[in-house]
Every structure is written in C-alpha cells, then in structure tokens.
XYZ file of C-alpha atoms in Angstrom:
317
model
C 148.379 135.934 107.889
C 149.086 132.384 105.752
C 148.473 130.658 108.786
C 144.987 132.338 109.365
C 143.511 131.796 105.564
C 144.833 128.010 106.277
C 142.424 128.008 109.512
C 139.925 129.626 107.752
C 140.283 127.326 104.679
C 140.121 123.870 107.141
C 136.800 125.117 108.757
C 135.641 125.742 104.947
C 136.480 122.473 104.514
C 134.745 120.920 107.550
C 131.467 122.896 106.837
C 131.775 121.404 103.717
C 132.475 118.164 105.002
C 129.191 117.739 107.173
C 127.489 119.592 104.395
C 128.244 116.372 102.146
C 127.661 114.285 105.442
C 124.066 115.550 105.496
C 122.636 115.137 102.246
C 124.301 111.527 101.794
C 122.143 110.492 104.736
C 119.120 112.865 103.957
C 119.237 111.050 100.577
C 119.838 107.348 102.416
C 116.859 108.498 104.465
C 114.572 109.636 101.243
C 114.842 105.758 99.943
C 114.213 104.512 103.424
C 111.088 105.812 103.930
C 110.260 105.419 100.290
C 110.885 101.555 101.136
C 108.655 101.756 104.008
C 105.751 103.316 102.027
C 105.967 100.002 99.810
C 106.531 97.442 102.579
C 103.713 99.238 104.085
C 101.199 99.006 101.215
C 102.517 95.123 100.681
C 101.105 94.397 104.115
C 98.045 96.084 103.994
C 97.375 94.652 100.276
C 97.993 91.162 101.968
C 95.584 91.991 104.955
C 93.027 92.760 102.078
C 93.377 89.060 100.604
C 93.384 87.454 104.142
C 89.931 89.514 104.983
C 88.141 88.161 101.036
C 89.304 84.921 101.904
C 87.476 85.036 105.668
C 84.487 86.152 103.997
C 84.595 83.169 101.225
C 85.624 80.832 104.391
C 82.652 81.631 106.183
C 80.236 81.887 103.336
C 81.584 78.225 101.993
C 81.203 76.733 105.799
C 77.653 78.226 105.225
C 76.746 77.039 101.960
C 78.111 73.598 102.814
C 76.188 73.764 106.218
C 72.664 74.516 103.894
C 73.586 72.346 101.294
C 73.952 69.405 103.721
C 71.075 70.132 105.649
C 68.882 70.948 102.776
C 69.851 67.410 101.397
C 68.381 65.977 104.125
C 65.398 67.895 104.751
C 64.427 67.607 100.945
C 64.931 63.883 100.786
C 62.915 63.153 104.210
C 59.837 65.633 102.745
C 59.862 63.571 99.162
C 60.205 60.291 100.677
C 57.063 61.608 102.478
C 54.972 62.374 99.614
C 56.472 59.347 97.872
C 54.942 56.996 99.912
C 51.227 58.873 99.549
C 51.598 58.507 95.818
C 50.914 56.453 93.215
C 50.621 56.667 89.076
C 47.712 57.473 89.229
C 48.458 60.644 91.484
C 51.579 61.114 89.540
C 49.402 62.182 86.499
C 46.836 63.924 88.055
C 49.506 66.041 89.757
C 51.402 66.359 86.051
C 47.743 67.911 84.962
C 47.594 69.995 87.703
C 50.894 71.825 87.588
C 50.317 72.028 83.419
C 47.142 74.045 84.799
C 48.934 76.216 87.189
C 47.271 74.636 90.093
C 48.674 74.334 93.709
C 49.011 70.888 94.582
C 49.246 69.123 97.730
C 52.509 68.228 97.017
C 52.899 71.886 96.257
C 51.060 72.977 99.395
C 53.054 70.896 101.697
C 56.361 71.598 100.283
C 55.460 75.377 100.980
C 53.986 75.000 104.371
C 57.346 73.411 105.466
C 59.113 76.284 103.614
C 57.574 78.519 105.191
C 57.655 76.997 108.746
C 61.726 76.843 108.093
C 61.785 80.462 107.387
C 59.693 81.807 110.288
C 62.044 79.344 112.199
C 64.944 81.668 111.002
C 66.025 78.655 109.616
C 69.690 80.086 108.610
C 68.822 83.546 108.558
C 66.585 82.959 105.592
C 64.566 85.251 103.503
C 62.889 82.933 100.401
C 62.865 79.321 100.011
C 62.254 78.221 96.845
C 61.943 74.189 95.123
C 62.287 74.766 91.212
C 62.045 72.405 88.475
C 64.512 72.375 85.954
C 64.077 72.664 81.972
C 63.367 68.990 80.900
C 61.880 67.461 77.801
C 57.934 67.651 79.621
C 59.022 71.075 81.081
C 60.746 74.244 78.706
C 61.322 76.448 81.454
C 62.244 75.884 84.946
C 59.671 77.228 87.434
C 58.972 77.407 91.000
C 57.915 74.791 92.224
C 57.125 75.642 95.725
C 57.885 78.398 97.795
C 57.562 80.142 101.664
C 56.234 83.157 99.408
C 53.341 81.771 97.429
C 52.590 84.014 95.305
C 55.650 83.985 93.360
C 54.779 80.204 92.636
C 53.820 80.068 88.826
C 53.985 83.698 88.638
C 57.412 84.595 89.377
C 60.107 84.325 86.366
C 63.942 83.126 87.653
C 66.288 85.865 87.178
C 68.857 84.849 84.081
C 71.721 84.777 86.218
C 70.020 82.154 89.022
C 68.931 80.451 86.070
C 72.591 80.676 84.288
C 74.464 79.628 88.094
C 72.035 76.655 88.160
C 72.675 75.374 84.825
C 76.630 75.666 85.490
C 76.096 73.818 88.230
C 77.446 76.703 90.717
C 76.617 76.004 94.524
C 76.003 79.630 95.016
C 75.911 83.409 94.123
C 77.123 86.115 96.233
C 75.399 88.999 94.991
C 77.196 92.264 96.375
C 73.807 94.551 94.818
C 71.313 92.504 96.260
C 68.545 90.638 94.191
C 66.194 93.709 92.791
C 63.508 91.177 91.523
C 62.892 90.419 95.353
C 63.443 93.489 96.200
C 66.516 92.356 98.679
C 69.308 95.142 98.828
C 72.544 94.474 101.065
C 74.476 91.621 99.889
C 72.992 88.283 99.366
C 73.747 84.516 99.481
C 72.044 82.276 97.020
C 72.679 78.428 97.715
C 71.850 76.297 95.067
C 71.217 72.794 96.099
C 70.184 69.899 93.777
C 68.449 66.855 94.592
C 67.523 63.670 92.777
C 63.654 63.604 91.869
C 62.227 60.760 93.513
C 59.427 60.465 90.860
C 61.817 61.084 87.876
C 65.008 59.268 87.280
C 67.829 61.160 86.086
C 66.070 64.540 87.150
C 67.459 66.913 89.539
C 65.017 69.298 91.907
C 67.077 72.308 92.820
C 66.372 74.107 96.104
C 67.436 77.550 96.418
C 68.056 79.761 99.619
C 67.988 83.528 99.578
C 70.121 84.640 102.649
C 71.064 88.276 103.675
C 74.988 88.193 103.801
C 75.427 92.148 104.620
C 75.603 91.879 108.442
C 77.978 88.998 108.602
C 80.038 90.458 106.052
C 79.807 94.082 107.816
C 81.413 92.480 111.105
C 84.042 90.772 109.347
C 84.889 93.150 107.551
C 84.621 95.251 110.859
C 86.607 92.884 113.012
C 89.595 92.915 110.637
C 89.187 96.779 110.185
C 90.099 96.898 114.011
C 92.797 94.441 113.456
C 94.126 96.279 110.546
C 94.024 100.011 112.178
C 95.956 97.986 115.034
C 98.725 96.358 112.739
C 98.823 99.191 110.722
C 99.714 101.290 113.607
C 102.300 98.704 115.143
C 103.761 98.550 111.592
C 103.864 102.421 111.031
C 105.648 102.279 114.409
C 108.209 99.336 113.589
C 108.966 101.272 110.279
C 109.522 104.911 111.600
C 112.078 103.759 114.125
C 113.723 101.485 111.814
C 113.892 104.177 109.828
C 115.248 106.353 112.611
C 117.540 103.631 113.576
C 119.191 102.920 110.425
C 119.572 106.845 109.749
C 121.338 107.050 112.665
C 123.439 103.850 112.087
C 124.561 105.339 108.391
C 124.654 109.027 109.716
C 127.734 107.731 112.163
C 128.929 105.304 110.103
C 129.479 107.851 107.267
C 130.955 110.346 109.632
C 133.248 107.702 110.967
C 134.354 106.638 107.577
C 134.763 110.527 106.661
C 136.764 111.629 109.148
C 138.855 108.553 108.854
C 139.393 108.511 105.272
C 139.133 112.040 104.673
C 138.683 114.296 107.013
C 141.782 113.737 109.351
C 144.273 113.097 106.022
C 143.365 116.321 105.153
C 143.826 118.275 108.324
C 147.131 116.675 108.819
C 147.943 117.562 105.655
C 146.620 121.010 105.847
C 148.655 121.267 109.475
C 152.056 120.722 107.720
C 150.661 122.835 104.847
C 150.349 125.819 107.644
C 153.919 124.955 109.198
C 155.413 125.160 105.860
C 154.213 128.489 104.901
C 155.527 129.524 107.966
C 158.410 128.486 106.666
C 159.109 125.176 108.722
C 160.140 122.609 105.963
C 161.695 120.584 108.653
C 158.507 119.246 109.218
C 157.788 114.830 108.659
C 154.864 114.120 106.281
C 153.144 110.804 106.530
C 152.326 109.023 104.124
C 149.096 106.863 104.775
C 149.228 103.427 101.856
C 146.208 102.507 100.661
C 144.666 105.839 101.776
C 142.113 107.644 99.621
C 145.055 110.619 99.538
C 147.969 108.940 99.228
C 149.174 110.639 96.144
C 148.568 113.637 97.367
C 150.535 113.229 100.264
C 153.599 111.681 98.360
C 153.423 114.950 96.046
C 153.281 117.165 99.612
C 156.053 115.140 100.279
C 158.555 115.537 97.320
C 157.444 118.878 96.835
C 158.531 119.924 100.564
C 161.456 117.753 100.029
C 162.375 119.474 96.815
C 162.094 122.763 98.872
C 164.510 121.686 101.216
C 167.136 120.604 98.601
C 166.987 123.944 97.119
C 167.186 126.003 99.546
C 169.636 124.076 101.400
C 172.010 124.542 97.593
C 171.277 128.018 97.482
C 172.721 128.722 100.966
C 175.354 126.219 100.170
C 174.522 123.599 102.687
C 174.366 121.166 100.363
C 177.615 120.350 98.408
C-alpha cells in the first residue's frame, strides 16, 4: 500500500515537473517573440529612413541637375540681350518695368520660358525670372514668366519669398502650391544668377516641378521591397523563435532531469524499499548536487534506523 502512494507520489511529482518545464519555456518564449516584435519594428523604422533619404537623393540630383543647367541657360539668354543693349536702353527699359510694361527683354525671356516648358523641359509646370528687393526695387516681382499673365500681377507666396531670402536651393512642398493651383507634391528650385546689368545683384530663377509621381514610385518600389523583407524577416524571426524554444525546451528538460528529476526518483526508489522495510539498501550521495543534503539526511536517517533496530534485537553489542 506504501509502495503504491510512493508511485503515485513520483508521477505527482513528474506532472509537476513538466508542469514547471512548460511555463519556464512558455515564459522564455513570451520574451522571445516580444524581442522579435522590437527587432522587427527597428528594421522597418530603418527601411523608413533609407526610403526619405532616396527621395532627398533623387530630388538633390534633380535640383543640382536644374540648377546647373539653369545657370547656363540664364547666362547664355543675358549675354544675349547684353550685347543688344546699351544705357540708353538700360533706362528706357528701367521706365518701362516702373510702368508695368512688357519689355523685349521681358518678352524674350518668356518666349524661351515658355518654349522650355512645352519642351517638358524637366517635367516643368511654371518658369519664373524674379527680381529681388533692392534699393530701386521694394518688392521682388516677376520678372518674366512661361505664364504671362502672372507677370506684374502675380504676388510671391511668403514662403518662396522667405526660401529665397535664406538662400535655400529649394522647397519641397508635400500640399502643393494653392496660389497656382498645383496639388500633389511639388519641387521649387531656386536658382540665382548674377545680373549682368547690375553688379552685386542676383536674378533668381525659379522652377515649379510636380514631384508626386516620382515620389509615388519610390515610395512604391521600396513598398515592394519592404512587404518582401518584411516577410523574409517575419520568417527569419518565427523560426528563430521556434528554434531557440526548442533549444531551451530540451536544454531545461536535460538540466531537470539531471539535476532534479533523477536525484529525486532515486531517492524516492530507496524511500519505497525502505518502507517496505529494506534498510539494507546503499544511498548515494551525489557532491555538489542540488540535493545533496537531502540525501546525506536520507542517509543518516536510514542509517540511524539500522543502528536501532539492530540494538533492539541485540545485534549490535
């Protein structure tokens, strides 16, 4: 009857053993996965960055390409209508833009505005040549434009204005540019160029350029390659996870049933032959062992038995 509750007792025991086993690896598993959540937000922050600085990449290389080829173009139509002029034309043409006439330097800077944007020149939507604030001027104004109605009559948003007196070499407007009526995002380059008729005087030449398609397929491009690394990486984390799970779940069990599990059920073995009444029975004692004082008490204990039973039938002198 002993020797059944002791059977009974050990499977208690192991039940309560892989019990223990269980949760110490659900709960290894728990921070696992919670680990994976963050490695996987960390990558997908950092895929965010790389895509904002594509899009900055490619509008710089754009800005630098218009910039460059604006500095050109500007300098070879001046030196153009340099040549044709003389004082005399200089301040006849002052008069004439103080009256809010078009002038033919006026009319051929917008022709060839206009030619550049029906070219597609860029992608571009306006062209505009503005004169800055100066002692003879209070206000910048538009100069020239591929729009010409807006020249004279058309006031410079404050924030162009602001970006060109900052000396930015463009805007990237995410709402668009409401005074033109332009939604979508939109690139403004702001290019300045030394005044051939005024020293020390800077004309700036802006380009309006709708940025919403280009950014739309990078942004679309690295949406595929992000759905694709995000799988891969959901992937390489789940099994990792598996993996390691696996590699604690039989680690643990290993080290329980080493350290624990068969110390005890040795123990618990010469527990059942003793109350069977078998104290001839040799109890080890593992050193270093998580139950070594327990089995040196088992020990003495059984020992003590002996010695008194072995007096009280007089084996024992």
């Amino acid at each position: 009857m002993k020797g059944e509750r002791v059977k009974v007792e050990r499977a208690e025991f192991k039940s309560r053993r892989s019990k223990m086993l269980y949760q110490v690896t659900a709960l290894l598993v728990v921070v696992l996965i919670a680990s994976g959540v963050v490695i996987f937000f960390l990558v997908r922050n950092s895929q965010n960055k790389l895509i904002d600085k594509s899009i900055e990449k490619v509008i710089n290389t754009e800005v630098e390409n218009i910039s460059e080829t604006w500095d050109y173009l500007i300098s070879t139509m001046v030196a153009a209508q340099a040549e044709k002029l003389n004082v005399q034309d200089v301040l006849a043409f002052s008069a004439d833009i103080m009256a809010g006439k078009i002038t033919d330097v006026q009319r051929y800077a917008i022709d060839q505005s206009k030619a550049m944007v029906d070219s597609g020149f860029f992608g571009t939507e306006y062209i505009f040549t503005i004169l800055p604030a100066s002692g003879f001027i209070k206000e910048p104004f538009i100069f020239a434009a591929n729009d010409e109605s807006l020249i004279y009559n058309w006031e410079l948003p404050d924030y162009i204005a602001r970006a060109m007196k900052e000396g930015e070499p463009y805007l990237l407007l995410d709402d668009g540019i409401p005074e033109l009526n332009l939604e979508g995002s939109q690139l403004v380059t702001i290019t300045k160029t030394p005044s051939p008729f005024m020293p020390n005087y800077d004309v700036i030449n802006i380009c309006v350029i709708p940025m919403q398609e280009k950014i739309d397929a990078i942004n679309a491009f690295y949406a595929g390659e992000r759905r694709s690394i995000s799988l891969i990486l959901g992937l390489v984390v789940l099994f990792s996870i598996i993996a390691v799970a696996l590699i604690i779940f039989l680690l643990l069990n290993y080290l329980i049933r080493k350290r624990i599990t068969e110390p005890v059920e040795e123990l618990a073995a010469v527990a059942e032959q003793v109350m069977e009444g078998n104290l001839d029975v040799h109890i080890t004692v593992h050193k270093g062992a998580d139950f070594e004082g327990l089995e040196r008490a088992f020990r003495e204990m059984v020992e003590s038995f002996r010695k008194y039973i072995a007096k009280a039938t007089g084996e024992e002198e």
